[in-house]
Coordinates of C-alpha atoms and ligand atoms in Angstrom, one line a residue:
M1 CA 126.9 141.4 215.3
H2 CA 124.2 140.8 212.7
R3 CA 120.4 140.6 212.8
D4 CA 118.5 137.6 211.5
F5 CA 114.8 137.3 210.0
L6 CA 113.9 133.9 211.4
K7 CA 110.1 134.8 212.7
T8 CA 108.1 137.9 212.8
S9 CA 108.1 137.9 216.5
D10 CA 111.8 138.4 216.7
W11 CA 110.8 142.1 215.3
S12 CA 108.8 144.5 217.1
T13 CA 105.4 145.7 215.6
D14 CA 106.8 149.2 214.5
Q15 CA 109.9 147.3 212.9
L16 CA 107.3 145.1 210.9
N17 CA 105.4 148.3 209.6
N18 CA 108.8 150.0 208.6
L19 CA 109.5 147.1 206.5
L20 CA 105.8 146.9 204.9
E21 CA 105.9 150.6 204.3
S22 CA 109.4 150.1 202.7
A23 CA 108.2 147.4 200.5
I24 CA 104.8 149.3 199.5
R25 CA 107.0 152.3 198.8
S26 CA 109.5 150.3 196.4
K27 CA 106.9 148.3 194.7
S28 CA 106.0 151.7 192.7
V29 CA 109.6 152.9 192.3
A30 CA 111.0 152.5 188.6
N31 CA 114.7 152.7 189.3
P32 CA 115.3 151.7 192.8
A33 CA 118.7 151.7 194.7
R34 CA 121.1 148.7 194.1
P35 CA 122.4 148.3 197.6
L36 CA 123.5 144.8 196.8
A37 CA 125.8 145.7 193.8
G38 CA 129.0 143.7 193.8
K39 CA 127.5 141.5 196.5
S40 CA 126.1 137.9 196.7
V41 CA 123.3 136.3 198.6
A42 CA 123.4 132.3 199.3
L43 CA 120.0 130.7 198.8
V44 CA 119.8 127.2 200.4
F45 CA 116.9 124.9 199.5
F46 CA 116.4 121.5 201.3
N47 CA 112.9 121.8 199.5
P48 CA 111.0 122.4 196.4
S49 CA 109.9 126.1 195.6
L50 CA 108.4 128.3 192.8
R51 CA 107.7 131.4 194.5
T52 CA 110.3 131.8 197.3
R53 CA 113.2 130.6 195.1
A54 CA 112.3 133.0 192.0
S55 CA 111.4 136.1 194.1
M56 CA 114.7 135.8 196.2
Q57 CA 116.8 135.3 193.0
V58 CA 114.8 138.1 191.1
G59 CA 114.6 140.5 194.2
T60 CA 118.7 140.0 194.9
Y61 CA 119.2 140.7 191.2
E62 CA 116.9 143.9 191.3
L63 CA 119.0 145.0 194.2
G64 CA 122.1 144.6 192.0
G65 CA 123.4 141.5 193.5
N66 CA 124.0 137.8 192.6
A67 CA 122.0 134.8 194.0
V68 CA 123.8 131.5 194.7
V69 CA 121.3 128.8 195.1
L70 CA 122.5 125.5 196.8
E71 CA 120.3 122.3 197.2
P72 CA 121.9 120.2 199.9
G73 CA 122.1 116.8 198.8
G74 CA 121.7 117.5 195.3
T75 CA 124.0 120.4 194.0
S76 CA 125.9 120.6 197.3
W77 CA 127.0 118.1 200.0
T78 CA 124.5 116.7 202.1
L79 CA 124.3 118.4 205.5
E80 CA 124.5 117.3 209.2
H81 CA 123.0 120.1 211.8
R82 CA 123.2 118.1 215.2
E83 CA 125.7 119.0 217.7
G84 CA 128.5 116.7 218.6
V85 CA 127.3 113.9 216.5
V86 CA 129.7 111.3 215.0
M87 CA 129.5 111.8 211.3
D88 CA 129.8 108.1 210.0
S89 CA 126.4 108.0 208.2
D90 CA 125.3 109.7 205.2
K91 CA 125.9 113.5 205.9
T92 CA 129.1 114.9 204.4
E93 CA 129.3 118.4 205.6
H94 CA 128.4 120.2 208.8
V95 CA 126.2 123.4 208.9
A96 CA 129.1 124.8 211.3
E97 CA 131.5 124.8 208.1
F98 CA 129.1 125.0 205.6
V99 CA 127.5 128.3 206.8
R100 CA 130.6 130.1 207.9
V101 CA 132.1 129.4 204.4
L102 CA 129.2 130.9 202.7
G103 CA 129.6 133.9 204.7
R104 CA 133.1 134.6 203.5
Y105 CA 131.3 134.9 200.0
C106 CA 127.9 136.2 200.6
V107 CA 126.3 139.0 202.7
A108 CA 123.3 137.0 203.7
V109 CA 121.8 133.5 203.7
G110 CA 118.5 132.4 203.0
V111 CA 117.4 128.8 204.0
R112 CA 114.4 126.7 203.4
T113 CA 114.0 123.9 205.5
F114 CA 110.5 122.1 205.8
A115 CA 109.4 120.2 208.8
A116 CA 110.0 116.3 208.0
L117 CA 106.6 115.8 209.9
K118 CA 108.2 112.9 212.1
D119 CA 108.9 114.2 215.7
W120 CA 107.0 117.0 216.8
K121 CA 108.9 117.7 219.9
E122 CA 111.9 118.1 217.8
E123 CA 110.6 120.0 214.8
R124 CA 108.7 122.5 216.9
T125 CA 112.2 123.8 218.1
D126 CA 113.2 124.6 214.3
P127 CA 116.6 122.7 214.7
I128 CA 117.9 123.2 211.3
L129 CA 117.2 126.7 210.9
N130 CA 118.5 127.4 214.5
A131 CA 121.8 125.7 213.8
F132 CA 122.1 128.0 210.6
A133 CA 121.4 131.0 212.9
K134 CA 123.9 129.8 215.4
Y135 CA 126.9 129.4 213.3
S136 CA 126.5 132.2 210.8
D137 CA 128.4 135.1 210.6
V138 CA 125.9 137.0 208.3
P139 CA 122.3 137.4 208.4
I140 CA 119.9 134.1 208.0
V141 CA 116.7 134.6 206.4
N142 CA 114.1 131.8 206.8
L143 CA 112.5 131.0 203.4
E144 CA 110.3 128.4 205.8
S145 CA 111.3 126.4 208.3
A146 CA 109.4 123.7 210.4
M147 CA 107.6 126.4 212.3
H148 CA 107.8 129.7 210.4
H149 CA 107.5 131.2 207.2
P150 CA 107.9 135.0 207.8
C151 CA 108.4 136.1 204.4
Q152 CA 105.2 134.7 203.3
S153 CA 103.5 136.2 206.3
M154 CA 105.0 139.7 205.8
A155 CA 103.8 139.4 202.0
D156 CA 100.3 138.5 203.3
M157 CA 100.3 141.5 205.8
M158 CA 101.4 143.8 202.7
T159 CA 98.5 142.3 200.5
I160 CA 95.9 143.0 203.3
R161 CA 97.0 146.4 203.8
E162 CA 97.2 147.2 199.9
Q163 CA 93.7 145.5 199.3
R164 CA 91.8 146.6 202.5
G165 CA 93.7 149.7 203.8
S166 CA 95.8 149.8 207.0
G167 CA 94.2 149.3 210.5
R168 CA 92.5 146.5 212.0
K169 CA 90.5 144.1 210.1
K170 CA 88.5 141.0 210.7
V171 CA 90.6 138.0 209.6
L172 CA 89.9 134.4 209.0
L173 CA 92.8 131.6 209.0
T174 CA 90.7 128.5 208.0
W175 CA 92.0 124.9 207.9
A176 CA 91.0 123.2 204.6
W177 CA 90.9 119.6 204.0
H178 CA 93.9 118.3 201.8
P179 CA 94.7 114.8 201.0
K180 CA 97.9 114.5 203.1
P181 CA 99.2 116.2 206.3
L182 CA 101.0 119.5 205.7
P183 CA 103.6 121.5 207.8
M184 CA 102.1 124.4 210.0
A185 CA 104.6 127.0 209.2
V186 CA 102.4 129.0 207.1
P187 CA 99.3 128.9 209.5
N188 CA 101.8 129.8 212.4
S189 CA 103.4 132.5 210.8
F190 CA 100.2 134.1 209.4
A191 CA 98.4 134.1 212.5
L192 CA 101.4 135.4 214.5
A193 CA 101.8 138.2 212.1
A194 CA 98.2 139.1 211.7
A195 CA 98.2 139.3 215.7
Q196 CA 101.3 141.5 215.7
M197 CA 99.5 143.8 213.1
G198 CA 96.6 144.2 215.5
H199 CA 93.9 142.2 213.4
D200 CA 90.9 140.6 214.8
L201 CA 92.0 136.9 214.0
M202 CA 89.8 133.9 214.0
V203 CA 91.5 130.5 213.6
A204 CA 89.0 127.9 212.3
H205 CA 89.9 124.2 212.2
P206 CA 88.2 120.9 213.3
K207 CA 88.8 119.6 216.8
G208 CA 92.3 118.0 216.9
Y209 CA 94.0 120.4 214.5
E210 CA 95.0 123.0 217.0
L211 CA 98.2 125.0 216.3
D212 CA 101.3 124.7 218.8
E213 CA 100.0 125.7 222.2
A214 CA 103.2 127.9 223.1
L215 CA 102.8 129.6 220.0
M216 CA 99.1 130.4 220.4
E217 CA 99.7 131.9 223.7
E218 CA 102.5 133.9 222.2
I219 CA 99.9 135.1 219.5
G220 CA 97.3 135.9 222.3
R221 CA 99.9 138.3 223.8
Q222 CA 101.1 139.8 220.6
A223 CA 97.3 140.3 219.9
K224 CA 96.6 142.1 223.0
S225 CA 99.6 144.3 222.8
A226 CA 98.7 145.4 219.3
G227 CA 95.1 146.1 220.3
G228 CA 93.5 143.0 218.3
C229 CA 92.1 139.6 219.3
V230 CA 92.4 135.9 218.7
T231 CA 89.2 133.5 218.7
V232 CA 89.3 129.9 217.7
Q233 CA 86.0 128.4 216.0
H234 CA 85.3 124.5 215.1
D235 CA 82.1 125.7 213.1
V236 CA 83.3 126.1 209.4
D237 CA 80.2 127.8 208.2
G238 CA 80.0 130.4 210.8
A239 CA 83.6 131.0 210.8
F240 CA 83.1 133.1 207.6
D241 CA 80.3 135.5 209.0
D242 CA 81.5 139.1 208.4
V243 CA 85.3 138.5 207.8
E244 CA 87.0 140.9 205.8
V245 CA 90.0 138.4 204.8
V246 CA 89.8 134.8 204.1
Y247 CA 93.1 133.0 204.4
A248 CA 93.1 129.3 203.6
K249 CA 95.5 126.6 204.6
S250 CA 95.5 123.0 205.3
W251 CA 98.0 121.5 208.1
G252 CA 98.6 118.4 209.9
S253 CA 97.4 117.4 213.5
K254 CA 100.0 117.2 216.1
N255 CA 98.1 114.2 217.4
F256 CA 99.1 111.9 214.5
Y257 CA 102.6 113.7 213.9
G258 CA 104.9 111.0 212.4
A259 CA 101.9 108.6 211.5
A260 CA 100.7 110.2 208.3
E261 CA 98.6 107.2 207.2
K262 CA 96.4 107.2 210.4
E263 CA 95.9 111.1 209.8
I264 CA 95.0 110.6 206.4
A265 CA 92.2 108.1 207.3
E266 CA 90.9 110.4 210.4
R267 CA 91.0 113.7 207.9
E268 CA 88.9 111.8 205.4
Q269 CA 85.6 112.8 207.2
Y270 CA 86.4 116.6 206.3
R271 CA 86.7 116.0 202.4
G272 CA 84.3 118.4 200.6
E273 CA 83.4 119.8 204.2
W274 CA 86.3 122.2 205.1
I275 CA 86.5 124.0 201.6
V276 CA 86.5 127.6 200.6
D277 CA 83.5 128.0 198.3
A278 CA 81.1 130.7 197.1
A279 CA 78.5 129.9 199.6
R280 CA 80.9 130.6 202.5
M281 CA 82.7 133.7 200.7
A282 CA 78.8 135.2 200.5
R283 CA 78.7 135.0 204.2
T284 CA 81.6 137.7 204.7
N285 CA 82.0 141.2 204.4
D286 CA 83.0 141.1 200.7
A287 CA 86.3 139.5 202.0
I288 CA 89.3 138.9 199.8
F289 CA 90.4 135.3 199.3
M290 CA 94.2 134.6 200.1
H291 CA 96.2 131.5 199.9
C292 CA 100.2 131.2 199.9
L293 CA 100.1 128.8 197.0
P294 CA 100.8 126.1 195.6
V295 CA 97.0 125.4 196.2
R296 CA 95.0 122.3 195.1
R297 CA 92.0 123.7 193.0
N298 CA 88.4 122.2 194.1
V299 CA 90.2 120.9 197.3
I300 CA 91.2 123.7 199.3
V301 CA 89.3 126.2 197.3
T302 CA 86.8 126.1 194.4
D303 CA 87.3 127.3 190.8
E304 CA 84.7 129.7 191.3
V305 CA 86.3 131.4 194.3
I306 CA 90.0 131.3 193.2
D307 CA 89.0 132.7 189.7
S308 CA 86.7 135.4 191.3
A309 CA 87.8 139.0 191.6
S310 CA 88.0 138.5 195.5
S311 CA 90.9 136.4 194.7
V312 CA 94.2 138.1 195.6
V313 CA 96.5 135.0 195.2
I314 CA 98.6 136.4 192.4
D315 CA 99.1 140.0 194.3
E316 CA 100.0 138.0 197.2
A317 CA 102.7 136.1 195.4
E318 CA 104.0 139.3 193.8
N319 CA 104.4 140.8 197.3
R320 CA 106.8 138.1 198.2
L321 CA 109.4 140.2 196.0
H322 CA 108.7 143.4 197.4
V323 CA 108.9 142.5 201.1
Q324 CA 111.9 140.1 200.7
K325 CA 113.6 143.4 198.9
A326 CA 112.8 145.3 202.1
I327 CA 113.9 142.7 204.3
L328 CA 117.4 141.9 202.8
Q329 CA 118.1 145.5 202.7
K330 CA 117.2 146.4 206.1
L331 CA 119.3 143.2 207.1
I332 CA 122.4 144.2 205.1
R333 CA 122.2 147.8 206.5
E334 CA 122.1 146.7 210.3
Ligands
CP401 N1 104.3 130.3 199.1 C1 105.4 129.5 198.9 O1 106.4 129.8 199.7 O2 105.8 129.3 197.7 P1 106.9 128.1 197.1 O3 106.7 126.9 198.1 O4 106.5 127.8 195.7 O5 108.1 128.7 197.4

């Protein structure tokens, strides 16, 4: 048996705290242990990446190991994930063989597989990630799926702890206008992890941009159990009042899923309205500004804010390296 890292809610708050403490400790160690010496980790990217790919490759190297990067349909065969399908179309290999073969070479497999933004009912079940988890004989690390980006949210929680100390904080997750609909994995995972850490979470978005209903129920349960709370706000200015953390992200509407052109027209009304600017940051309790990156400047956030002393986006990106090293070490020890 092995353990996967697919979403933070598969792990308890205590277990997540242990990972965060391990990442914070190892960040300041000059000569860390090399538990991956002589071992390899496979990194499977269906989609582009800067931070995730570079930090996983560097992290594996720093732990003494070797990273094997594969891009299905590019540097490796096109992949099928559905059960019982007659593979007479464009897919060459099934995940069932692909991931078990990798398990004979590697001690863990990371996979990035974004939402296609076509079929909400299907994509909310994370079918490709779950096919990897189903067939793998070694731990699977979710490097961003249709619904979750747990490595990002762990780096986010680490950054909040470093910047503002441990304990309950007033945290705002705010939707922002973007020219096209984007997946929900980052806001889903940020909200879930913030709830698990017991923060007071406010989710601000225009009406019609609700996160998944079942996930919001889970977030509510997690917050209650960890001593925090969750509120939803539709007033973009009021949302900033007195918060200690501002986390900006754009995402698509479930109401227009699979109909990008219609949504692009619908969201135009929020252009220049749902943006993080200095006036809104001035309403906060000296909040830090966070974003997972990549970010569109002067669309999601103004230059003035992202270039200010409040912005911690580069530290946040650095922390991807440290939390992922802690996660990899934990998974290969289990
Ligand atoms: N934040 C994040 O996952 O960045 P990349 O898409 O560049 O990996």
